[in-house]
């Protein structure tokens, strides 16, 4: 009981530190990715027994994903006019979703609160304005129409990701 009280009392402080959740999530790509994933799994296990402990972690993950998604969208708007930039945005969003889906499944043991945070994060920045959803629809149309550029297995996989977004 004392352990849970201490963890719950200091959770905001732990998550907000420079070495907290945002740092761990940023490090999930690159050379330090494996260590970051291990840190996330450790954080999950630490708060799994604390009532409501993983909800705050899930909220932090959601905010981080929204921030990354909004950055991708902003960069795409700045490069607007190039057809490749439109497709590049959707591919970046697919990669982002895939990256965090793996984290939810592996590090957070597919706990429902993390699946919900992932879903809500993508809904938030994709549905924020018409721009992104229109690009998503155009991307799906282009890959179905131009099907020759993408291998059949890749086409199926890509369409699964488009549906997930």
Backbone as a printed PyTorch tensor [residue, N CA C, xyz], in Angstrom:
tensor([[[  0.8320,  -1.1900,   0.0000],
         [  0.0000,   0.0000,   0.0000],
         [  0.8760,   1.2540,   0.0000]],

        [[  1.9280,   1.2530,   0.8120],
         [  2.8170,   2.4100,   0.8930],
         [  3.5130,   2.6460,  -0.4410]],

        [[  3.9570,   1.5840,  -1.0800],
         [  4.6350,   1.6790,  -2.3840],
         [  3.7220,   2.3420,  -3.4010]],

        [[  2.4590,   1.8950,  -3.4630],
         [  1.4990,   2.4530,  -4.4080],
         [  1.2440,   3.9340,  -4.1360]],

        [[  1.1550,   4.2970,  -2.8500],
         [  0.9280,   5.6970,  -2.4910],
         [  2.1070,   6.5640,  -2.9280]],

        [[  3.3070,   6.0860,  -2.7030],
         [  4.5060,   6.8330,  -3.0910],
         [  4.5590,   6.9780,  -4.6070]],

        [[  4.3170,   5.8970,  -5.3300],
         [  4.3430,   5.9430,  -6.7870],
         [  3.2830,   6.9080,  -7.3280]],

        [[  2.0700,   6.8080,  -6.7910],
         [  0.9840,   7.6600,  -7.2690],
         [  1.2760,   9.1300,  -6.9700]],

        [[  1.8240,   9.3920,  -5.7910],
         [  2.1190,  10.7670,  -5.3690],
         [  3.1900,  11.4140,  -6.2580]],

        [[  4.1520,  10.6360,  -6.7050],
         [  5.2710,  11.1860,  -7.4740],
         [  5.1720,  10.9320,  -8.9820]],

        [[  4.0600,  10.3890,  -9.4530],
         [  3.9390,  10.0400, -10.8670],
         [  4.0690,  11.2480, -11.7880]],

        [[  3.3700,  12.3320, -11.4770],
         [  3.4470,  13.5150, -12.3380],
         [  4.8750,  14.0400, -12.4210]],

        [[  5.5580,  14.0210, -11.2990],
         [  6.9490,  14.4790, -11.2580],
         [  7.8410,  13.5740, -12.1140]],

        [[  7.6580,  12.2670, -11.9890],
         [  8.4530,  11.3210, -12.7780],
         [  8.1870,  11.4620, -14.2740]],

        [[  6.9300,  11.6030, -14.6400],
         [  6.5710,  11.6980, -16.0520],
         [  7.0130,  13.0300, -16.6600]],

        [[  7.0170,  14.0810, -15.8570],
         [  7.3390,  15.4090, -16.3620],
         [  8.8160,  15.7340, -16.4480]],

        [[  9.6590,  14.9320, -15.8330],
         [ 11.0980,  15.2050, -15.8550],
         [ 11.6570,  15.1820, -17.2730]],

        [[ 12.8320,  15.7820, -17.4170],
         [ 13.5130,  15.7880, -18.7190],
         [ 13.8010,  14.3590, -19.1830]],

        [[ 13.9730,  13.4560, -18.2460],
         [ 14.2220,  12.0550, -18.5890],
         [ 12.9430,  11.2300, -18.4970]],

        [[ 11.7960,  11.8930, -18.4550],
         [ 10.5090,  11.2250, -18.2850],
         [  9.9570,  10.6140, -19.5580]],

        [[  8.6590,  10.5210, -19.5940],
         [  7.9700,   9.8020, -20.6680],
         [  8.2570,  10.3830, -22.0530]],

        [[  8.2980,  11.7030, -22.1810],
         [  8.5520,  12.2980, -23.4980],
         [  9.9290,  11.9210, -24.0200]],

        [[ 10.8950,  11.9140, -23.1480],
         [ 12.2470,  11.5220, -23.5430],
         [ 12.2610,  10.0650, -23.9990]],

        [[ 11.5790,   9.2080, -23.2550],
         [ 11.5250,   7.7920, -23.6190],
         [ 10.8650,   7.6090, -24.9820]],

        [[  9.7650,   8.3220, -25.2080],
         [  9.0270,   8.1900, -26.4710],
         [  9.8330,   8.7410, -27.6430]],

        [[ 10.5620,   9.8340, -27.4320],
         [ 11.3950,  10.4010, -28.4990],
         [ 12.5310,   9.4550, -28.8780]],

        [[ 13.0280,   8.7240, -27.8960],
         [ 14.1500,   7.8240, -28.1490],
         [ 13.7250,   6.5020, -28.7850]],

        [[ 12.4330,   6.2930, -29.0510],
         [ 11.9890,   5.0160, -29.6320],
         [ 12.3560,   4.8680, -31.1000]],

        [[ 13.0080,   5.8590, -31.6670],
         [ 13.5860,   5.7460, -33.0100],
         [ 15.0670,   6.0860, -32.8820]],

        [[ 15.8680,   5.4430, -33.7050],
         [ 17.2960,   5.7350, -33.6730],
         [ 18.0860,   4.6910, -32.9170]],

        [[ 19.2950,   5.0710, -32.5930],
         [ 20.2470,   4.1310, -31.9960],
         [ 19.8330,   3.6620, -30.5970]],

        [[ 19.1120,   4.5030, -29.8710],
         [ 18.7590,   4.2030, -28.4840],
         [ 17.3600,   3.5910, -28.3570]],

        [[ 16.7890,   3.1500, -29.4620],
         [ 15.3980,   2.6990, -29.4960],
         [ 15.1280,   1.5140, -28.5660]],

        [[ 16.0150,   0.5400, -28.5690],
         [ 15.7790,  -0.6580, -27.7460],
         [ 15.7870,  -0.3170, -26.2590]],

        [[ 16.7280,   0.5190, -25.8380],
         [ 16.7950,   0.9350, -24.4300],
         [ 15.5390,   1.7300, -24.0590]],

        [[ 15.0680,   2.5770, -24.9690],
         [ 13.8620,   3.3640, -24.7060],
         [ 12.6480,   2.4520, -24.5550]],

        [[ 12.5520,   1.4320, -25.4090],
         [ 11.4310,   0.4980, -25.3000],
         [ 11.4740,  -0.2610, -23.9730]],

        [[ 12.6740,  -0.6350, -23.5490],
         [ 12.8150,  -1.3060, -22.2530],
         [ 12.4010,  -0.3800, -21.1160]],

        [[ 12.7630,   0.9040, -21.2170],
         [ 12.3680,   1.8830, -20.1970],
         [ 10.8470,   2.0310, -20.1490]],

        [[ 10.2160,   2.0540, -21.3150],
         [  8.7490,   2.1530, -21.3600],
         [  8.0910,   0.9280, -20.7370]],

        [[  8.6310,  -0.2390, -21.0280],
         [  8.0850,  -1.4740, -20.4490],
         [  8.2490,  -1.4650, -18.9240]],

        [[  9.3940,  -0.9790, -18.4540],
         [  9.6370,  -0.8790, -17.0140],
         [  8.6580,   0.0950, -16.3610]],

        [[  8.4450,   1.2270, -17.0120],
         [  7.5050,   2.2280, -16.5030],
         [  6.0940,   1.6410, -16.4270]],

        [[  5.7170,   0.9130, -17.4650],
         [  4.4050,   0.2640, -17.4850],
         [  4.2740,  -0.7130, -16.3090]],

        [[  5.2770,  -1.5600, -16.1330],
         [  5.2160,  -2.5500, -15.0400],
         [  5.1850,  -1.8740, -13.6740]],

        [[  5.8980,  -0.7650, -13.5430],
         [  5.9480,  -0.0370, -12.2780],
         [  4.5680,   0.4770, -11.8860]],

        [[  3.8200,   1.0040, -12.8600],
         [  2.5240,   1.6110, -12.5660],
         [  1.3290,   0.7160, -12.8350]],

        [[  1.5590,  -0.4770, -13.3060],
         [  0.4730,  -1.3890, -13.6240],
         [ -0.3460,  -1.7460, -12.3800]],

        [[  0.2850,  -1.8280, -11.2430],
         [ -0.4230,  -2.2110, -10.0120],
         [ -1.0530,  -1.0200,  -9.2960]],

        [[ -0.6820,   0.1930,  -9.6770],
         [ -1.2220,   1.3930,  -9.0440],
         [ -2.5690,   1.7200,  -9.6930]],

        [[ -3.6330,   1.8380,  -8.8940],
         [ -4.9490,   2.1600,  -9.4720],
         [ -4.8980,   3.4660, -10.2750]],

        [[ -5.2600,   3.3800, -11.5490],
         [ -5.2470,   4.5540, -12.4250],
         [ -3.8620,   5.0090, -12.8390]],

        [[ -2.8520,   4.2440, -12.4990],
         [ -1.4730,   4.6390, -12.7820],
         [ -1.1430,   4.7000, -14.2540]],

        [[ -1.6390,   3.7460, -15.0200],
         [ -1.3140,   3.7290, -16.4440],
         [ -2.1450,   4.7240, -17.2590]],

        [[ -3.2230,   5.2440, -16.6850],
         [ -4.0440,   6.2270, -17.3980],
         [ -3.2480,   7.5020, -17.6780]],

        [[ -2.4380,   7.9330, -16.6980],
         [ -1.6290,   9.1410, -16.8960],
         [ -0.5350,   8.8970, -17.9310]],

        [[  0.0170,   7.7030, -17.9220],
         [  1.0400,   7.3600, -18.9180],
         [  0.3980,   7.3550, -20.3000]],

        [[ -0.7840,   6.7620, -20.4130],
         [ -1.4940,   6.7070, -21.6920],
         [ -1.8160,   8.1190, -22.1870]],

        [[ -2.2050,   8.9980, -21.2920],
         [ -2.5030,  10.3870, -21.6760],
         [ -1.2390,  11.0810, -22.1890]],

        [[ -0.1130,  10.8210, -21.5480],
         [  1.1610,  11.3930, -22.0040],
         [  1.5330,  10.8560, -23.3830]],

        [[  1.2850,   9.5700, -23.6070],
         [  1.5510,   8.9610, -24.9210],
         [  0.6590,   9.6140, -25.9700]],

        [[ -0.6060,   9.8090, -25.6480],
         [ -1.5530,  10.4310, -26.5760],
         [ -1.0910,  11.8410, -26.9580]],

        [[ -0.7030,  12.6370, -25.9720],
         [ -0.2510,  14.0070, -26.2320],
         [  0.9950,  13.9970, -27.1180]],

        [[  1.9020,  13.0740, -26.8510],
         [  3.1360,  12.9750, -27.6390],
         [  2.8240,  12.6030, -29.0980]],

        [[  1.9490,  11.6290, -29.2920],
         [  1.5770,  11.2080, -30.6520],
         [  0.9010,  12.3660, -31.3890]],

        [[  0.0090,  13.0780, -30.7180],
         [ -0.6660,  14.2300, -31.3440],
         [  0.3540,  15.2830, -31.7720]],

        [[  1.3220,  15.5160, -30.9370],
         [  2.3580,  16.4960, -31.2580],
         [  3.1430,  16.0780, -32.5000]],

        [[  3.5410,  14.8210, -32.5510],
         [  4.2660,  14.3200, -33.7200],
         [  3.4040,  14.3910, -34.9740]],

        [[  2.1550,  13.9670, -34.8690],
         [  1.2390,  13.9960, -36.0070],
         [  1.0110,  15.4080, -36.5270]],

        [[  0.8120,  16.3430, -35.6110],
         [  0.6080,  17.7330, -36.0160],
         [  1.8610,  18.3070, -36.6770]],

        [[  3.0410,  17.8960, -36.2040],
         [  4.2930,  18.3390, -36.8390],
         [  4.3920,  17.8160, -38.2680]],

        [[  4.0480,  16.5490, -38.4780],
         [  4.0660,  15.9730, -39.8300],
         [  3.1060,  16.7380, -40.7520]],

        [[  1.9290,  17.0360, -40.2370],
         [  0.9250,  17.7430, -41.0370],
         [  1.4080,  19.1470, -41.3790]],

        [[  1.9870,  19.8390, -40.4040],
         [  2.4900,  21.1880, -40.6360],
         [  3.5900,  21.1840, -41.6930]],

        [[  4.5110,  20.2330, -41.6010],
         [  5.5900,  20.1340, -42.6000],
         [  5.0180,  19.8590, -43.9900]],

        [[  3.9750,  19.0360, -44.0510],
         [  3.3470,  18.7190, -45.3310],
         [  2.6900,  19.9560, -45.9300]],

        [[  2.0580,  20.7590, -45.0870],
         [  1.4170,  21.9810, -45.5770],
         [  2.4580,  22.9580, -46.1210]],

        [[  3.6170,  23.0020, -45.4730],
         [  4.6850,  23.8940, -45.9190],
         [  5.2420,  23.4490, -47.2700]],

        [[  5.2220,  22.1520, -47.5340],
         [  5.7290,  21.6120, -48.8000],
         [  4.5950,  21.3850, -49.7930]],

        [[  3.4390,  21.9670, -49.5310],
         [  2.2390,  21.7330, -50.3490],
         [  2.4950,  22.0460, -51.8240]],

        [[  1.8190,  21.3080, -52.6620],
         [  1.9450,  21.5210, -54.0960],
         [  2.7260,  20.4060, -54.7700]],

        [[  3.5330,  19.7230, -54.0050],
         [  4.2830,  18.6010, -54.5630],
         [  3.4840,  17.3360, -54.2640]],

        [[  3.1400,  16.5700, -55.3050],
         [  2.3240,  15.3660, -55.1060],
         [  3.0200,  14.3920, -54.1610]],

        [[  4.3390,  14.3210, -54.2680],
         [  5.0710,  13.3940, -53.4060],
         [  4.9190,  13.7690, -51.9400]],

        [[  4.8300,  15.0650, -51.6380],
         [  4.7080,  15.4840, -50.2410],
         [  3.4020,  14.9830, -49.6320]],

        [[  2.3300,  14.9260, -50.4420],
         [  1.0480,  14.4150, -49.9490],
         [  1.1690,  12.9400, -49.5710]],

        [[  1.7470,  12.1680, -50.4680],
         [  1.9190,  10.7390, -50.2050],
         [  2.9310,  10.5180, -49.0830]],

        [[  3.9200,  11.3960, -49.0220],
         [  4.9340,  11.2900, -47.9700],
         [  4.2970,  11.4860, -46.5950]],

        [[  3.3540,  12.4190, -46.4950],
         [  2.6540,  12.6500, -45.2260],
         [  1.9230,  11.3880, -44.7920]],

        [[  1.1670,  10.7870, -45.6850],
         [  0.3840,   9.6040, -45.3220],
         [  1.3140,   8.4500, -44.9550]],

        [[  2.3960,   8.2780, -45.7090],
         [  3.3580,   7.2210, -45.3650],
         [  3.9990,   7.4890, -44.0000]],

        [[  4.2850,   8.7450, -43.7050],
         [  4.8400,   9.1040, -42.3880],
         [  3.8450,   8.7940, -41.2810]],

        [[  2.5690,   9.0840, -41.5260],
         [  1.5340,   8.7910, -40.5220],
         [  1.3570,   7.2900, -40.3400]],

        [[  1.4490,   6.5390, -41.4300],
         [  1.3730,   5.0720, -41.3340],
         [  2.5460,   4.5500, -40.5060]],

        [[  3.7460,   5.0600, -40.7710],
         [  4.9230,   4.6400, -39.9980],
         [  4.7780,   5.0080, -38.5290]],

        [[  4.2450,   6.2000, -38.2700],
         [  4.0310,   6.6450, -36.8900],
         [  3.0510,   5.7230, -36.1760]],

        [[  1.9520,   5.3950, -36.8540],
         [  0.9540,   4.5010, -36.2560],
         [  1.5520,   3.1210, -35.9980]],

        [[  2.2960,   2.6240, -36.9640],
         [  2.9180,   1.3050, -36.8290],
         [  3.8950,   1.2870, -35.6590]],

        [[  4.6930,   2.3360, -35.5500],
         [  5.6830,   2.4420, -34.4620],
         [  5.0040,   2.3990, -33.0950]],

        [[  3.9460,   3.1990, -32.9240],
         [  3.2970,   3.2510, -31.6190],
         [  2.3810,   2.0550, -31.3720]],

        [[  1.8550,   1.4470, -32.4180],
         [  1.0750,   0.2290, -32.2380],
         [  1.9710,  -0.8890, -31.6990]],

        [[  3.1970,  -0.9720, -32.2150],
         [  4.1490,  -1.9690, -31.7060],
         [  4.4810,  -1.7060, -30.2480]],

        [[  4.6370,  -0.4410, -29.8770],
         [  4.9280,  -0.0900, -28.4850],
         [  3.7490,  -0.4800, -27.5970]],

        [[  2.5330,  -0.1850, -28.0470],
         [  1.3380,  -0.5330, -27.2660],
         [  1.2550,  -2.0520, -27.0820]],

        [[  1.5090,  -2.7930, -28.1460],
         [  1.4180,  -4.2530, -28.0700],
         [  2.5400,  -4.8630, -27.2390]],

        [[  3.7720,  -4.4010, -27.4530],
         [  4.9180,  -5.0450, -26.8120],
         [  5.2620,  -4.4710, -25.4410]],

        [[  5.4000,  -3.1580, -25.3420],
         [  5.8250,  -2.5690, -24.0790],
         [  4.6680,  -2.3810, -23.1060]],

        [[  3.4740,  -2.0960, -23.6230],
         [  2.3220,  -1.8570, -22.7550],
         [  1.3630,  -3.0350, -22.7440]],

        [[  1.8150,  -4.1730, -23.2330],
         [  1.1020,  -5.4450, -23.1890],
         [ -0.3540,  -5.3480, -23.6730]],

        [[ -0.5510,  -4.5640, -24.7070],
         [ -1.8670,  -4.3980, -25.3410],
         [ -2.9750,  -3.9790, -24.3770]],

        [[ -2.5940,  -3.2630, -23.3270],
         [ -3.6090,  -2.8140, -22.3780],
         [ -4.5640,  -1.8410, -23.0700]],

        [[ -5.8360,  -1.9950, -22.8020],
         [ -6.8880,  -1.2460, -23.4970],
         [ -6.7060,   0.2640, -23.4160]],

        [[ -6.2770,   0.7830, -22.2700],
         [ -6.1380,   2.2280, -22.1030],
         [ -5.1160,   2.8080, -23.0930]],

        [[ -4.1070,   2.0250, -23.4650],
         [ -3.1040,   2.4850, -24.4250],
         [ -3.6180,   2.3880, -25.8640]],

        [[ -4.3960,   1.3520, -26.1630],
         [ -5.0250,   1.2580, -27.4900],
         [ -5.9750,   2.4500, -27.6870]],

        [[ -6.7080,   2.7720, -26.6410],
         [ -7.6430,   3.8980, -26.7030],
         [ -6.8790,   5.2110, -26.9100]],

        [[ -5.7740,   5.3890, -26.2100],
         [ -4.9670,   6.6110, -26.3500],
         [ -4.4230,   6.7380, -27.7710]],

        [[ -3.9560,   5.6300, -28.3350],
         [ -3.4370,   5.6270, -29.7110],
         [ -4.5490,   6.0060, -30.6940]],

        [[ -5.6940,   5.3830, -30.5490],
         [ -6.8350,   5.6460, -31.4370],
         [ -7.2680,   7.1010, -31.3310]],

        [[ -7.4140,   7.6060, -30.1140],
         [ -7.8630,   8.9830, -29.9110],
         [ -6.8460,   9.9990, -30.4230]],

        [[ -5.5640,   9.6980, -30.2710],
         [ -4.5280,  10.6130, -30.7530],
         [ -4.6330,  10.7800, -32.2640]],

        [[ -4.7370,   9.6790, -32.9780],
         [ -4.8290,   9.7510, -34.4390],
         [ -6.1380,  10.3990, -34.8780]],

        [[ -7.2330,  10.0870, -34.2030],
         [ -8.5060,  10.7220, -34.5370],
         [ -8.4050,  12.2320, -34.3550]],

        [[ -7.7400,  12.6330, -33.2920],
         [ -7.6440,  14.0600, -32.9720],
         [ -6.9350,  14.8550, -34.0590]],

        [[ -5.7460,  14.4130, -34.4670],
         [ -5.0360,  15.2440, -35.4400],
         [ -5.4330,  14.9620, -36.8890]],

        [[ -5.9730,  13.7960, -37.1900],
         [ -6.4270,  13.5410, -38.5620],
         [ -7.7600,  14.2420, -38.8170]],

        [[ -8.6420,  14.2260, -37.8390],
         [ -9.9490,  14.8400, -38.0210],
         [ -9.9880,  16.3190, -37.6560]],

        [[ -8.8540,  16.8600, -37.2570],
         [ -8.7790,  18.2620, -36.8510],
         [ -9.2150,  19.1820, -37.9860]],

        [[ -8.8110,  18.8310, -39.1850],
         [ -9.2020,  19.6220, -40.3490],
         [ -9.3330,  18.7050, -41.5650]],

        [[ -9.9800,  19.2050, -42.5640],
         [-10.2800,  18.4310, -43.7680],
         [ -9.0180,  18.0290, -44.5290]],

        [[ -7.9680,  18.8160, -44.4300],
         [ -6.7260,  18.6250, -45.1910],
         [ -6.2130,  17.1810, -45.1140]],

        [[ -6.0440,  16.6680, -43.9080],
         [ -5.4340,  15.3430, -43.7260],
         [ -6.3550,  14.2250, -44.1850]],

        [[ -7.6210,  14.3060, -43.8460],
         [ -8.5460,  13.2370, -44.2610],
         [ -8.6990,  13.2100, -45.7830]],

        [[ -8.6410,  14.3810, -46.4190],
         [ -8.7100,  14.4280, -47.8810],
         [ -7.4670,  13.7820, -48.4950]],

        [[ -6.2990,  14.0410, -47.9140],
         [ -5.0600,  13.4200, -48.4100],
         [ -5.0870,  11.9100, -48.2180]],

        [[ -5.6450,  11.4810, -47.1100],
         [ -5.7590,  10.0460, -46.8300],
         [ -6.6460,   9.3790, -47.8720]],

        [[ -7.7620,  10.0050, -48.1940],
         [ -8.6640,   9.4590, -49.2120],
         [ -7.9850,   9.4510, -50.5880]],

        [[ -7.2650,  10.5230, -50.9080],
         [ -6.5710,  10.5980, -52.1980],
         [ -5.4730,   9.5380, -52.2760]],

        [[ -4.7680,   9.3290, -51.1710],
         [ -3.7100,   8.3100, -51.1240],
         [ -4.2970,   6.9290, -51.4050]],

        [[ -5.4030,   6.6040, -50.7300],
         [ -6.0530,   5.3010, -50.9330],
         [ -6.4940,   5.1540, -52.3830]],

        [[ -7.0650,   6.1970, -52.9420],
         [ -7.5010,   6.1760, -54.3350],
         [ -6.3100,   5.9700, -55.2740]],

        [[ -5.2300,   6.6990, -55.0350],
         [ -4.0490,   6.6070, -55.9030],
         [ -3.4250,   5.2160, -55.8800]],

        [[ -3.3170,   4.6060, -54.6950],
         [ -2.6700,   3.2880, -54.6660],
         [ -3.5660,   2.2130, -55.2670]],

        [[ -4.8780,   2.4060, -55.1870],
         [ -5.7740,   1.4360, -55.8280],
         [ -5.8010,   1.6420, -57.3370]],

        [[ -5.7590,   2.8950, -57.7430],
         [ -5.8060,   3.2210, -59.1610],
         [ -4.4800,   2.9060, -59.8500]],

        [[ -3.3720,   3.1970, -59.1880],
         [ -2.0520,   2.9940, -59.7770],
         [ -1.4360,   1.6840, -59.3050]],

        [[ -2.2180,   0.7610, -58.8590],
         [ -1.7820,  -0.4840, -58.2480],
         [ -0.5100,  -1.1160, -58.7680]],

        [[ -0.0820,  -0.7940, -59.9700],
         [  1.1060,  -1.4290, -60.5360],
         [  2.3960,  -1.0180, -59.8310]],

        [[  2.4070,   0.1340, -59.1690],
         [  3.6340,   0.6090, -58.5170],
         [  3.8930,  -0.0640, -57.1730]],

        [[  2.8800,  -0.6820, -56.5990],
         [  3.0080,  -1.3070, -55.2900],
         [  2.7230,  -2.7930, -55.4330]],

        [[  3.6010,  -3.6060, -54.8740],
         [  3.4090,  -5.0620, -54.9320],
         [  2.1070,  -5.4390, -54.2210]],

        [[  1.4850,  -6.5300, -54.6120],
         [  0.1840,  -6.9420, -54.0750],
         [  0.2110,  -7.0840, -52.5480]],

        [[  1.2220,  -7.7540, -52.0050],
         [  1.3170,  -7.9170, -50.5480],
         [  1.4540,  -6.5560, -49.8870]],

        [[  2.2430,  -5.6870, -50.4820],
         [  2.4360,  -4.3440, -49.9460],
         [  1.1430,  -3.5410, -50.0490]],

        [[  0.4130,  -3.7210, -51.1420],
         [ -0.8620,  -3.0320, -51.3370],
         [ -1.8360,  -3.3990, -50.2160]],

        [[ -1.9440,  -4.6810, -49.9550],
         [ -2.8510,  -5.1420, -48.9070],
         [ -2.4460,  -4.5830, -47.5470]],

        [[ -1.1600,  -4.6580, -47.2430],
         [ -0.6270,  -4.1450, -45.9870],
         [ -0.8570,  -2.6400, -45.8750]],

        [[ -0.5940,  -1.9250, -46.9600],
         [ -0.7740,  -0.4680, -46.9620],
         [ -2.2360,  -0.1120, -46.7500]],

        [[ -3.1220,  -0.8120, -47.4140],
         [ -4.5610,  -0.5220, -47.2380],
         [ -5.0230,  -0.8440, -45.8220]],

        [[ -4.4620,  -1.8810, -45.2060],
         [ -4.7840,  -2.1770, -43.7980],
         [ -4.3980,  -0.9950, -42.9220]],

        [[ -3.2300,  -0.4210, -43.1960],
         [ -2.7720,   0.7440, -42.4180],
         [ -3.6440,   1.9660, -42.6540]],

        [[ -4.0490,   2.1730, -43.8980],
         [ -4.9290,   3.3040, -44.2170],
         [ -6.2350,   3.1690, -43.4470]],

        [[ -6.7770,   1.9640, -43.3730],
         [ -8.0020,   1.7250, -42.6340],
         [ -7.7930,   1.9950, -41.1460]],

        [[ -6.6370,   1.5940, -40.6170],
         [ -6.3490,   1.8400, -39.1980],
         [ -6.2870,   3.3310, -38.8850]],

        [[ -5.7390,   4.1020, -39.8330],
         [ -5.6590,   5.5500, -39.6190],
         [ -7.0560,   6.1390, -39.6080]]])
